[in-house]
PDB file of C-alpha atoms in Angstrom:
ATOM      1  CA  MET A   1       0.001  -0.239   0.367  1.00 68.00           C
ATOM      2  CA  ALA A   2       1.133   3.279  -1.374  1.00 78.00           C
ATOM      3  CA  ILE A   3       2.185   5.385   1.938  1.00 86.00           C
ATOM      4  CA  THR A   4       0.687   8.568   1.484  1.00 88.00           C
ATOM      5  CA  ALA A   5       1.853  12.459   2.971  1.00 84.00           C
ATOM      6  CA  ALA A   6      -2.932  12.285   4.447  1.00 83.00           C
ATOM      7  CA  LEU A   7      -2.050   8.640   6.107  1.00 87.00           C
ATOM      8  CA  VAL A   8       1.577  10.047   7.706  1.00 87.00           C
ATOM      9  CA  LYS A   9      -0.781  13.632   8.706  1.00 83.00           C
ATOM     10  CA  GLU A  10      -3.731  11.103  10.199  1.00 83.00           C
ATOM     11  CA  LEU A  11      -0.878   8.760  11.673  1.00 85.00           C
ATOM     12  CA  ARG A  12       1.405  12.054  13.943  1.00 81.00           C
ATOM     13  CA  ASP A  13      -3.172  14.306  14.096  1.00 76.00           C
ATOM     14  CA  SER A  14      -4.276  10.505  16.183  1.00 77.00           C
ATOM     15  CA  THR A  15      -0.843   9.508  17.819  1.00 78.00           C
ATOM     16  CA  GLY A  16       1.742  13.175  18.570  1.00 75.00           C
ATOM     17  CA  ALA A  17       4.333  11.245  17.159  1.00 78.00           C
ATOM     18  CA  GLY A  18       7.514  12.577  14.641  1.00 76.00           C
ATOM     19  CA  MET A  19       6.700  12.464  10.596  1.00 79.00           C
ATOM     20  CA  MET A  20       9.052  10.396  10.289  1.00 82.00           C
ATOM     21  CA  ASP A  21       8.113   7.977  13.279  1.00 84.00           C
ATOM     22  CA  ALA A  22       4.982   8.087  11.432  1.00 85.00           C
ATOM     23  CA  LYS A  23       5.556   7.460   8.194  1.00 89.00           C
ATOM     24  CA  LYS A  24       8.581   4.046   9.757  1.00 89.00           C
ATOM     25  CA  ALA A  25       5.318   2.971  11.633  1.00 90.00           C
ATOM     26  CA  LEU A  26       3.041   2.377   8.643  1.00 92.00           C
ATOM     27  CA  THR A  27       5.877   1.331   6.087  1.00 92.00           C
ATOM     28  CA  GLU A  28       6.762  -1.383   8.619  1.00 91.00           C
ATOM     29  CA  ASN A  29       2.871  -2.038   8.398  1.00 91.00           C
ATOM     30  CA  ASP A  30       2.206  -2.301   5.028  1.00 90.00           C
ATOM     31  CA  GLY A  31      -0.248   0.910   5.725  1.00 90.00           C
ATOM     32  CA  ASP A  32      -2.126  -0.451   8.659  1.00 89.00           C
ATOM     33  CA  MET A  33      -3.055   2.217  10.896  1.00 87.00           C
ATOM     34  CA  GLU A  34      -4.875   0.323  13.701  1.00 87.00           C
ATOM     35  CA  ALA A  35      -1.186  -2.037  13.399  1.00 88.00           C
ATOM     36  CA  ALA A  36       0.762   1.476  12.796  1.00 87.00           C
ATOM     37  CA  ILE A  37      -0.803   3.159  16.536  1.00 87.00           C
ATOM     38  CA  ASP A  38       0.618   0.192  18.472  1.00 86.00           C
ATOM     39  CA  TRP A  39       4.131  -0.380  16.291  1.00 87.00           C
ATOM     40  CA  LEU A  40       4.477   3.776  17.643  1.00 84.00           C
ATOM     41  CA  ARG A  41       3.765   2.234  21.202  1.00 81.00           C
ATOM     42  CA  THR A  42       5.669  -0.588  22.074  1.00 82.00           C
ATOM     43  CA  LYS A  43       7.823   1.333  20.078  1.00 77.00           C
ATOM     44  CA  GLY A  44       7.511   4.158  22.929  1.00 73.00           C
ATOM     45  CA  LEU A  45       6.479   6.444  20.566  1.00 73.00           C
ATOM     46  CA  ALA A  46       2.379   7.450  20.651  1.00 70.00           C
ATOM     47  CA  LYS A  47       1.400   9.706  22.841  1.00 56.00           C
ATOM     48  CA  ALA A  48      -2.217   9.038  22.076  1.00 40.00           C
ATOM     49  CA  ALA A  49      -2.859   4.930  23.975  1.00 39.00           C
ATOM     50  CA  LYS A  50      -7.620   5.098  23.101  1.00 42.00           C
ATOM     51  CA  LYS A  51      -7.504   4.258  18.816  1.00 36.00           C
ATOM     52  CA  SER A  52     -11.410   6.156  18.523  1.00 36.00           C
ATOM     53  CA  GLY A  53     -14.022   5.649  15.892  1.00 37.00           C
ATOM     54  CA  ARG A  54     -12.915   7.492  12.548  1.00 34.00           C
ATOM     55  CA  THR A  55     -16.633   9.509  12.336  1.00 34.00           C
ATOM     56  CA  ALA A  56     -16.711  10.079   8.540  1.00 35.00           C
ATOM     57  CA  ALA A  57     -20.460   9.122   8.180  1.00 74.00           C
ATOM     58  CA  GLU A  58     -23.430  11.928   9.070  1.00 91.00           C
ATOM     59  CA  GLY A  59     -26.778  11.536  10.105  1.00 94.00           C
ATOM     60  CA  LEU A  60     -28.518  11.335  13.740  1.00 97.00           C
ATOM     61  CA  VAL A  61     -28.392   9.091  16.411  1.00 98.00           C
ATOM     62  CA  ALA A  62     -32.488   9.068  18.896  1.00 98.00           C
ATOM     63  CA  VAL A  63     -33.313   8.447  22.226  1.00 98.00           C
ATOM     64  CA  VAL A  64     -36.469   7.534  23.330  1.00 98.00           C
ATOM     65  CA  VAL A  65     -37.188   6.729  26.170  1.00 97.00           C
ATOM     66  CA  ASP A  66     -40.831   4.177  28.012  1.00 96.00           C
ATOM     67  CA  GLY A  67     -40.641   3.117  31.360  1.00 89.00           C
ATOM     68  CA  GLY A  68     -37.764   0.546  31.975  1.00 94.00           C
ATOM     69  CA  LYS A  69     -36.695   1.079  28.549  1.00 97.00           C
ATOM     70  CA  GLY A  70     -34.749   2.490  25.882  1.00 98.00           C
ATOM     71  CA  VAL A  71     -33.667   3.101  22.783  1.00 98.00           C
ATOM     72  CA  ALA A  72     -31.295   4.317  20.170  1.00 98.00           C
ATOM     73  CA  VAL A  73     -30.799   4.339  16.499  1.00 98.00           C
ATOM     74  CA  GLU A  74     -28.911   5.371  14.207  1.00 97.00           C
ATOM     75  CA  VAL A  75     -29.653   6.431  10.536  1.00 96.00           C
ATOM     76  CA  ASN A  76     -27.142   7.852   8.603  1.00 93.00           C
ATOM     77  CA  ALA A  77     -27.220  10.102   5.688  1.00 91.00           C
ATOM     78  CA  GLU A  78     -24.846  11.290   2.895  1.00 87.00           C
ATOM     79  CA  THR A  79     -24.039  15.290   4.684  1.00 87.00           C
ATOM     80  CA  ASP A  80     -25.078  17.570   7.895  1.00 89.00           C
ATOM     81  CA  PHE A  81     -27.228  19.590   5.826  1.00 90.00           C
ATOM     82  CA  VAL A  82     -29.882  16.852   5.766  1.00 89.00           C
ATOM     83  CA  ALA A  83     -29.362  16.431  10.021  1.00 90.00           C
ATOM     84  CA  LYS A  84     -30.462  19.381  10.022  1.00 92.00           C
ATOM     85  CA  ASN A  85     -33.739  18.962   8.125  1.00 93.00           C
ATOM     86  CA  ALA A  86     -37.732  18.622   9.639  1.00 94.00           C
ATOM     87  CA  GLU A  87     -38.709  16.112   7.238  1.00 94.00           C
ATOM     88  CA  PHE A  88     -35.274  14.061   7.980  1.00 95.00           C
ATOM     89  CA  GLN A  89     -36.053  14.610  12.031  1.00 96.00           C
ATOM     90  CA  GLU A  90     -39.326  13.258  11.621  1.00 97.00           C
ATOM     91  CA  MET A  91     -38.191  10.381   9.907  1.00 97.00           C
ATOM     92  CA  VAL A  92     -35.784   9.489  13.216  1.00 97.00           C
ATOM     93  CA  SER A  93     -38.503  10.192  14.849  1.00 97.00           C
ATOM     94  CA  SER A  94     -39.996   7.742  14.334  1.00 98.00           C
ATOM     95  CA  ILE A  95     -38.114   4.839  13.369  1.00 98.00           C
ATOM     96  CA  ALA A  96     -36.806   5.403  17.193  1.00 98.00           C
ATOM     97  CA  THR A  97     -40.278   4.552  17.924  1.00 97.00           C
ATOM     98  CA  ALA A  98     -40.854   2.194  16.811  1.00 98.00           C
ATOM     99  CA  ALA A  99     -38.107   0.442  18.024  1.00 98.00           C
ATOM    100  CA  LEU A 100     -39.332   0.354  21.054  1.00 97.00           C
ATOM    101  CA  GLY A 101     -41.516  -2.348  20.517  1.00 96.00           C
ATOM    102  CA  VAL A 102     -38.954  -4.678  17.792  1.00 97.00           C
ATOM    103  CA  ALA A 103     -35.025  -6.484  19.469  1.00 95.00           C
ATOM    104  CA  ASP A 104     -33.270  -5.788  17.008  1.00 95.00           C
ATOM    105  CA  VAL A 105     -32.601  -4.275  12.756  1.00 94.00           C
ATOM    106  CA  ASP A 106     -33.458  -5.905  11.211  1.00 94.00           C
ATOM    107  CA  ALA A 107     -37.408  -6.851  12.729  1.00 96.00           C
ATOM    108  CA  LEU A 108     -37.151  -2.654  12.852  1.00 97.00           C
ATOM    109  CA  ASN A 109     -36.648  -2.389   9.366  1.00 94.00           C
ATOM    110  CA  ALA A 110     -39.533  -4.472   9.142  1.00 94.00           C
ATOM    111  CA  ALA A 111     -41.990  -2.804  11.504  1.00 96.00           C
ATOM    112  CA  GLU A 112     -44.557  -1.093  10.638  1.00 96.00           C
ATOM    113  CA  ILE A 113     -45.488   3.079  10.425  1.00 96.00           C
ATOM    114  CA  ALA A 114     -48.291   4.301   9.040  1.00 93.00           C
ATOM    115  CA  GLY A 115     -48.587   1.104   7.340  1.00 94.00           C
ATOM    116  CA  LYS A 116     -45.512   1.302   5.674  1.00 92.00           C
ATOM    117  CA  PRO A 117     -41.835  -0.881   6.102  1.00 94.00           C
ATOM    118  CA  VAL A 118     -39.710   1.040   8.065  1.00 95.00           C
ATOM    119  CA  SER A 119     -37.162   0.337   5.051  1.00 93.00           C
ATOM    120  CA  GLU A 120     -38.988   1.092   2.613  1.00 91.00           C
ATOM    121  CA  LEU A 121     -40.268   4.427   4.569  1.00 93.00           C
ATOM    122  CA  ILE A 122     -36.609   5.589   4.382  1.00 91.00           C
ATOM    123  CA  THR A 123     -36.883   4.482   0.245  1.00 87.00           C
ATOM    124  CA  ASP A 124     -39.237   7.519  -0.028  1.00 89.00           C
ATOM    125  CA  LYS A 125     -38.119   9.603   1.887  1.00 89.00           C
ATOM    126  CA  ILE A 126     -33.759   8.766  -0.465  1.00 84.00           C
ATOM    127  CA  ALA A 127     -36.366  10.039  -3.716  1.00 81.00           C
ATOM    128  CA  THR A 128     -37.943  12.844  -1.669  1.00 84.00           C
ATOM    129  CA  ILE A 129     -34.876  14.252   0.141  1.00 85.00           C
ATOM    130  CA  GLY A 130     -32.418  12.881  -2.436  1.00 80.00           C
ATOM    131  CA  GLU A 131     -29.408  11.329  -0.971  1.00 81.00           C
ATOM    132  CA  ASN A 132     -28.876   8.240   0.245  1.00 83.00           C
ATOM    133  CA  MET A 133     -30.476   7.539   3.676  1.00 89.00           C
ATOM    134  CA  ASN A 134     -29.533   3.618   6.136  1.00 90.00           C
ATOM    135  CA  LEU A 135     -30.715   2.626   8.459  1.00 93.00           C
ATOM    136  CA  ARG A 136     -27.127   1.565  10.956  1.00 94.00           C
ATOM    137  CA  ARG A 137     -27.343   0.040  13.872  1.00 96.00           C
ATOM    138  CA  MET A 138     -30.476  -0.148  16.329  1.00 97.00           C
ATOM    139  CA  ALA A 139     -29.442  -0.341  20.660  1.00 97.00           C
ATOM    140  CA  SER A 140     -31.089  -0.839  23.317  1.00 97.00           C
ATOM    141  CA  VAL A 141     -31.606  -1.534  27.715  1.00 97.00           C
ATOM    142  CA  GLU A 142     -33.745  -1.814  30.963  1.00 96.00           C
ATOM    143  CA  GLY A 143     -33.649  -1.208  34.104  1.00 95.00           C
ATOM    144  CA  GLU A 144     -35.255   0.213  37.077  1.00 96.00           C
ATOM    145  CA  THR A 145     -35.134   3.793  36.484  1.00 96.00           C
ATOM    146  CA  VAL A 146     -33.614   4.019  32.049  1.00 97.00           C
ATOM    147  CA  VAL A 147     -32.072   8.128  32.134  1.00 97.00           C
ATOM    148  CA  ALA A 148     -31.352   8.386  28.169  1.00 98.00           C
ATOM    149  CA  TYR A 149     -29.354  12.134  27.132  1.00 98.00           C
ATOM    150  CA  VAL A 150     -28.126  13.401  24.022  1.00 97.00           C
ATOM    151  CA  HIS A 151     -24.822  14.857  23.256  1.00 95.00           C
ATOM    152  CA  ASN A 152     -24.640  17.961  20.510  1.00 88.00           C
ATOM    153  CA  ALA A 153     -28.666  18.020  20.172  1.00 94.00           C
ATOM    154  CA  ALA A 154     -29.959  18.576  16.289  1.00 93.00           C
ATOM    155  CA  THR A 155     -32.952  18.606  18.601  1.00 94.00           C
ATOM    156  CA  ALA A 156     -35.142  17.341  20.932  1.00 93.00           C
ATOM    157  CA  GLY A 157     -34.357  13.501  21.664  1.00 96.00           C
ATOM    158  CA  MET A 158     -31.448  13.459  18.996  1.00 97.00           C
ATOM    159  CA  GLY A 159     -28.175  13.793  17.223  1.00 97.00           C
ATOM    160  CA  LYS A 160     -24.525  13.863  17.860  1.00 96.00           C
ATOM    161  CA  ILE A 161     -24.691  11.132  20.582  1.00 97.00           C
ATOM    162  CA  GLY A 162     -27.530   9.818  22.524  1.00 98.00           C
ATOM    163  CA  VAL A 163     -26.689   7.774  25.928  1.00 98.00           C
ATOM    164  CA  LEU A 164     -28.667   5.848  27.418  1.00 98.00           C
ATOM    165  CA  VAL A 165     -28.335   4.152  31.666  1.00 98.00           C
ATOM    166  CA  ALA A 166     -30.199   1.691  32.953  1.00 98.00           C
ATOM    167  CA  MET A 167     -30.223   2.135  36.848  1.00 97.00           C
ATOM    168  CA  ASN A 168     -31.443   0.410  39.820  1.00 97.00           C
ATOM    169  CA  GLY A 169     -32.620   3.626  42.802  1.00 95.00           C
ATOM    170  CA  GLY A 170     -31.681   5.839  42.125  1.00 94.00           C
ATOM    171  CA  ASP A 171     -33.517   9.719  40.484  1.00 95.00           C
ATOM    172  CA  GLU A 172     -32.808  11.499  36.682  1.00 95.00           C
ATOM    173  CA  THR A 173     -30.001  13.950  37.847  1.00 96.00           C
ATOM    174  CA  ILE A 174     -27.763  11.552  38.799  1.00 97.00           C
ATOM    175  CA  GLY A 175     -29.012   9.413  36.118  1.00 97.00           C
ATOM    176  CA  LYS A 176     -28.197  12.262  33.626  1.00 97.00           C
ATOM    177  CA  GLN A 177     -25.057  14.010  35.121  1.00 97.00           C
ATOM    178  CA  VAL A 178     -23.819   9.035  34.445  1.00 98.00           C
ATOM    179  CA  ALA A 179     -25.467  10.004  30.822  1.00 98.00           C
ATOM    180  CA  MET A 180     -23.295  12.420  30.376  1.00 97.00           C
ATOM    181  CA  HIS A 181     -19.925  10.224  31.753  1.00 97.00           C
ATOM    182  CA  ILE A 182     -20.928   8.211  28.725  1.00 98.00           C
ATOM    183  CA  ALA A 183     -20.990  10.629  26.998  1.00 97.00           C
ATOM    184  CA  ALA A 184     -17.712  11.936  27.150  1.00 95.00           C
ATOM    185  CA  VAL A 185     -15.415  10.069  28.071  1.00 95.00           C
ATOM    186  CA  ASN A 186     -16.725   6.709  26.297  1.00 96.00           C
ATOM    187  CA  PRO A 187     -16.377   3.647  28.847  1.00 96.00           C
ATOM    188  CA  ALA A 188     -15.396   0.350  26.828  1.00 94.00           C
ATOM    189  CA  ALA A 189     -17.983  -1.999  29.352  1.00 96.00           C
ATOM    190  CA  LEU A 190     -19.738  -1.171  32.376  1.00 97.00           C
ATOM    191  CA  SER A 191     -17.495  -3.052  34.472  1.00 96.00           C
ATOM    192  CA  GLU A 192     -14.641  -5.836  34.164  1.00 92.00           C
ATOM    193  CA  ALA A 193     -16.421  -9.200  33.273  1.00 93.00           C
ATOM    194  CA  GLU A 194     -17.831  -7.278  30.439  1.00 94.00           C
ATOM    195  CA  LEU A 195     -14.542  -6.683  28.674  1.00 92.00           C
ATOM    196  CA  ASP A 196     -14.025  -7.648  26.017  1.00 90.00           C
ATOM    197  CA  ALA A 197     -11.778 -11.164  26.205  1.00 90.00           C
ATOM    198  CA  SER A 198      -9.967 -10.173  22.214  1.00 90.00           C
ATOM    199  CA  ILE A 199      -9.587  -5.920  23.383  1.00 89.00           C
ATOM    200  CA  VAL A 200      -7.971  -7.239  26.652  1.00 90.00           C
ATOM    201  CA  GLU A 201      -5.384  -9.529  25.150  1.00 90.00           C
ATOM    202  CA  LYS A 202      -4.195  -7.583  22.507  1.00 90.00           C
ATOM    203  CA  GLU A 203      -3.464  -4.580  24.867  1.00 89.00           C
ATOM    204  CA  LYS A 204      -2.056  -7.679  27.250  1.00 87.00           C
ATOM    205  CA  GLN A 205       0.805  -7.510  24.241  1.00 88.00           C
ATOM    206  CA  VAL A 206       0.951  -4.470  23.495  1.00 88.00           C
ATOM    207  CA  GLN A 207       2.329  -3.764  27.447  1.00 87.00           C
ATOM    208  CA  MET A 208       4.258  -7.096  27.160  1.00 85.00           C
ATOM    209  CA  ASP A 209       5.833  -5.094  23.801  1.00 85.00           C
ATOM    210  CA  ILE A 210       6.734  -1.554  25.516  1.00 83.00           C
ATOM    211  CA  ALA A 211       7.997  -3.827  28.145  1.00 81.00           C
ATOM    212  CA  ARG A 212      10.074  -6.281  26.502  1.00 80.00           C
ATOM    213  CA  GLU A 213      11.728  -2.434  25.127  1.00 81.00           C
ATOM    214  CA  SER A 214      13.487  -1.827  28.680  1.00 77.00           C
ATOM    215  CA  GLY A 215      15.262  -4.701  28.483  1.00 79.00           C
ATOM    216  CA  LYS A 216      14.344  -5.948  32.353  1.00 80.00           C
ATOM    217  CA  PRO A 217      13.872  -8.853  33.334  1.00 82.00           C
ATOM    218  CA  GLU A 218      10.516 -11.401  32.531  1.00 79.00           C
ATOM    219  CA  GLN A 219      10.376 -11.240  36.601  1.00 80.00           C
ATOM    220  CA  VAL A 220       9.688  -7.504  36.671  1.00 81.00           C
ATOM    221  CA  ILE A 221       8.046  -7.100  33.593  1.00 80.00           C
ATOM    222  CA  GLU A 222       5.276  -9.548  34.384  1.00 82.00           C
ATOM    223  CA  LYS A 223       4.476  -7.513  38.050  1.00 85.00           C
ATOM    224  CA  MET A 224       5.014  -4.346  34.997  1.00 86.00           C
ATOM    225  CA  ILE A 225       2.113  -5.818  33.674  1.00 87.00           C
ATOM    226  CA  MET A 226      -0.686  -6.560  36.133  1.00 88.00           C
ATOM    227  CA  GLY A 227      -0.131  -3.305  37.409  1.00 88.00           C
ATOM    228  CA  ARG A 228      -0.154  -1.952  33.339  1.00 90.00           C
ATOM    229  CA  MET A 229      -3.653  -4.175  33.141  1.00 91.00           C
ATOM    230  CA  LYS A 230      -5.082  -2.589  36.040  1.00 91.00           C
ATOM    231  CA  LYS A 231      -5.021   0.520  35.476  1.00 92.00           C
ATOM    232  CA  PHE A 232      -6.368  -0.271  31.545  1.00 92.00           C
ATOM    233  CA  VAL A 233      -9.427  -1.867  33.051  1.00 92.00           C
ATOM    234  CA  ALA A 234     -10.018   1.154  35.427  1.00 92.00           C
ATOM    235  CA  GLU A 235     -10.128   3.488  32.147  1.00 93.00           C
ATOM    236  CA  SER A 236     -12.085   1.401  30.451  1.00 94.00           C
ATOM    237  CA  THR A 237     -14.928   0.052  32.426  1.00 97.00           C
ATOM    238  CA  LEU A 238     -17.851   2.984  33.391  1.00 98.00           C
ATOM    239  CA  LEU A 239     -18.067   1.498  37.238  1.00 98.00           C
ATOM    240  CA  ASN A 240     -14.628   2.436  38.014  1.00 97.00           C
ATOM    241  CA  GLN A 241     -13.307   4.961  35.804  1.00 97.00           C
ATOM    242  CA  ALA A 242     -12.924   8.366  37.985  1.00 96.00           C
ATOM    243  CA  PHE A 243     -16.541  10.186  38.093  1.00 97.00           C
ATOM    244  CA  VAL A 244     -15.776  13.466  35.933  1.00 96.00           C
ATOM    245  CA  VAL A 245     -18.496  15.619  37.600  1.00 95.00           C
ATOM    246  CA  ASN A 246     -15.810  14.153  41.317  1.00 96.00           C
ATOM    247  CA  PRO A 247     -12.847  12.957  40.033  1.00 95.00           C
ATOM    248  CA  ASP A 248     -12.296  11.388  43.402  1.00 97.00           C
ATOM    249  CA  LEU A 249     -14.518   9.304  43.357  1.00 97.00           C
ATOM    250  CA  THR A 250     -15.577   6.045  40.726  1.00 97.00           C
ATOM    251  CA  VAL A 251     -18.320   6.270  38.962  1.00 98.00           C
ATOM    252  CA  GLU A 252     -19.633   3.437  40.965  1.00 98.00           C
ATOM    253  CA  ALA A 253     -19.531   4.889  44.285  1.00 98.00           C
ATOM    254  CA  ALA A 254     -20.722   8.413  42.999  1.00 98.00           C
ATOM    255  CA  ALA A 255     -23.669   6.395  41.073  1.00 98.00           C
ATOM    256  CA  LYS A 256     -23.576   4.814  44.939  1.00 98.00           C
ATOM    257  CA  GLU A 257     -24.029   7.524  47.652  1.00 97.00           C
ATOM    258  CA  ALA A 258     -27.064   8.831  44.868  1.00 97.00           C
ATOM    259  CA  GLY A 259     -29.147   5.169  46.161  1.00 97.00           C
ATOM    260  CA  ALA A 260     -28.557   4.330  43.324  1.00 97.00           C
ATOM    261  CA  THR A 261     -26.760   1.105  40.748  1.00 98.00           C
ATOM    262  CA  ILE A 262     -25.729   1.757  37.151  1.00 98.00           C
ATOM    263  CA  THR A 263     -26.797  -2.336  34.955  1.00 98.00           C
ATOM    264  CA  GLY A 264     -26.364  -0.987  31.580  1.00 98.00           C
ATOM    265  CA  PHE A 265     -25.543   1.532  29.423  1.00 98.00           C
ATOM    266  CA  VAL A 266     -26.023   2.424  25.330  1.00 98.00           C
ATOM    267  CA  ARG A 267     -23.733   4.716  23.982  1.00 98.00           C
ATOM    268  CA  LEU A 268     -24.110   5.376  20.383  1.00 97.00           C
ATOM    269  CA  GLU A 269     -22.295   8.666  17.629  1.00 95.00           C
ATOM    270  CA  VAL A 270     -22.843   9.254  14.282  1.00 94.00           C
ATOM    271  CA  GLY A 271     -21.175   7.217  12.021  1.00 89.00           C
ATOM    272  CA  GLU A 272     -18.697   6.006  15.132  1.00 87.00           C
ATOM    273  CA  GLY A 273     -16.213   3.253  12.990  1.00 77.00           C
ATOM    274  CA  ILE A 274     -16.796   3.979   9.765  1.00 76.00           C
ATOM    275  CA  GLU A 275     -14.933   5.360   7.414  1.00 62.00           C
ATOM    276  CA  VAL A 276     -15.248   7.103   4.026  1.00 58.00           C
ATOM    277  CA  GLU A 277     -12.629   6.698   1.150  1.00 53.00           C
ATOM    278  CA  LYS A 278     -10.719  10.201   1.002  1.00 51.00           C
ATOM    279  CA  GLU A 279      -9.145  11.200  -2.684  1.00 49.00           C
ATOM    280  CA  ASP A 280      -5.987  13.344  -1.908  1.00 52.00           C
ATOM    281  CA  PHE A 281      -6.963  17.557  -1.880  1.00 50.00           C
ATOM    282  CA  ALA A 282      -3.694  17.894  -4.844  1.00 58.00           C
ATOM    283  CA  ALA A 283      -4.772  14.373  -7.177  1.00 57.00           C
ATOM    284  CA  GLU A 284      -8.385  15.819  -7.227  1.00 52.00           C
ATOM    285  CA  VAL A 285      -7.769  19.292  -8.108  1.00 53.00           C
ATOM    286  CA  ALA A 286      -5.101  17.148 -11.661  1.00 59.00           C
ATOM    287  CA  LYS A 287      -8.316  15.051 -12.247  1.00 55.00           C
ATOM    288  CA  ALA A 288     -10.610  18.478 -12.290  1.00 53.00           C
ATOM    289  CA  ALA A 289      -8.644  19.503 -14.242  1.00 58.00           C
ATOM    290  CA  GLN A 290      -7.483  16.726 -16.904  1.00 60.00           C
ATOM    291  CA  GLY A 291     -11.770  16.537 -17.007  1.00 52.00           C
ATOM    292  CA  ALA A 292     -12.013  20.994 -17.629  1.00 48.00           C
TER     293      ALA A 292
END
């Protein structure tokens, strides 16, 4: 794969590494961005420890709560302009409401709104609005209390980031504070038990490679890894994270003080993990000139 200046810049921006280090990392890993980030971390050349999903698609996330159930849906469009369109927003709102009665995206696509399946409703809107759209995903939580929060709201109940928090006990205040924390910090899981084993194993391998670069004995490395993995789990799981409202407490401890036990959460961000091919600006200009 060709290592372009744009690719090097992207890696530099995401890790804080120097230009030559970024270029070498990409070259060593055949242009694979995630592998290059891990390579830089292993060499101690990357400031960024977390790899966030590249948010390239537009659209809206809508959240709806009905009693002890909350749902979040993401509907994508090609431009932010459409996300601000009242007709598009009305459609997304109706889809989110319909999601309360189904279990997954396939069932939601088949669910009817005003006598028409959601999939057909979206097809009709593509024809009238003139942009490609799709229902990308949905997620739900259930609990004694469910609280919703939307960050960067475009209108009531929908925006760029939608969060749902399920709790036993507590009230709207602590629920919203925790939801805002989730929107800002983006935990990987509720607790250590719910962390994806592959993510944990990958992080452990990276930390072992970093430790071995130091040249320390294996028995010392093992102790180093234990401490680093404990920190990784604490930073990655909601209940163990320092609460943004009061960093002296973990989220779990803050919830307990408010009489709440957090049992689950959902966080959807528009376009998270979607990569859209970007053309090099110089190549774009050259192509335009050829067609002139």
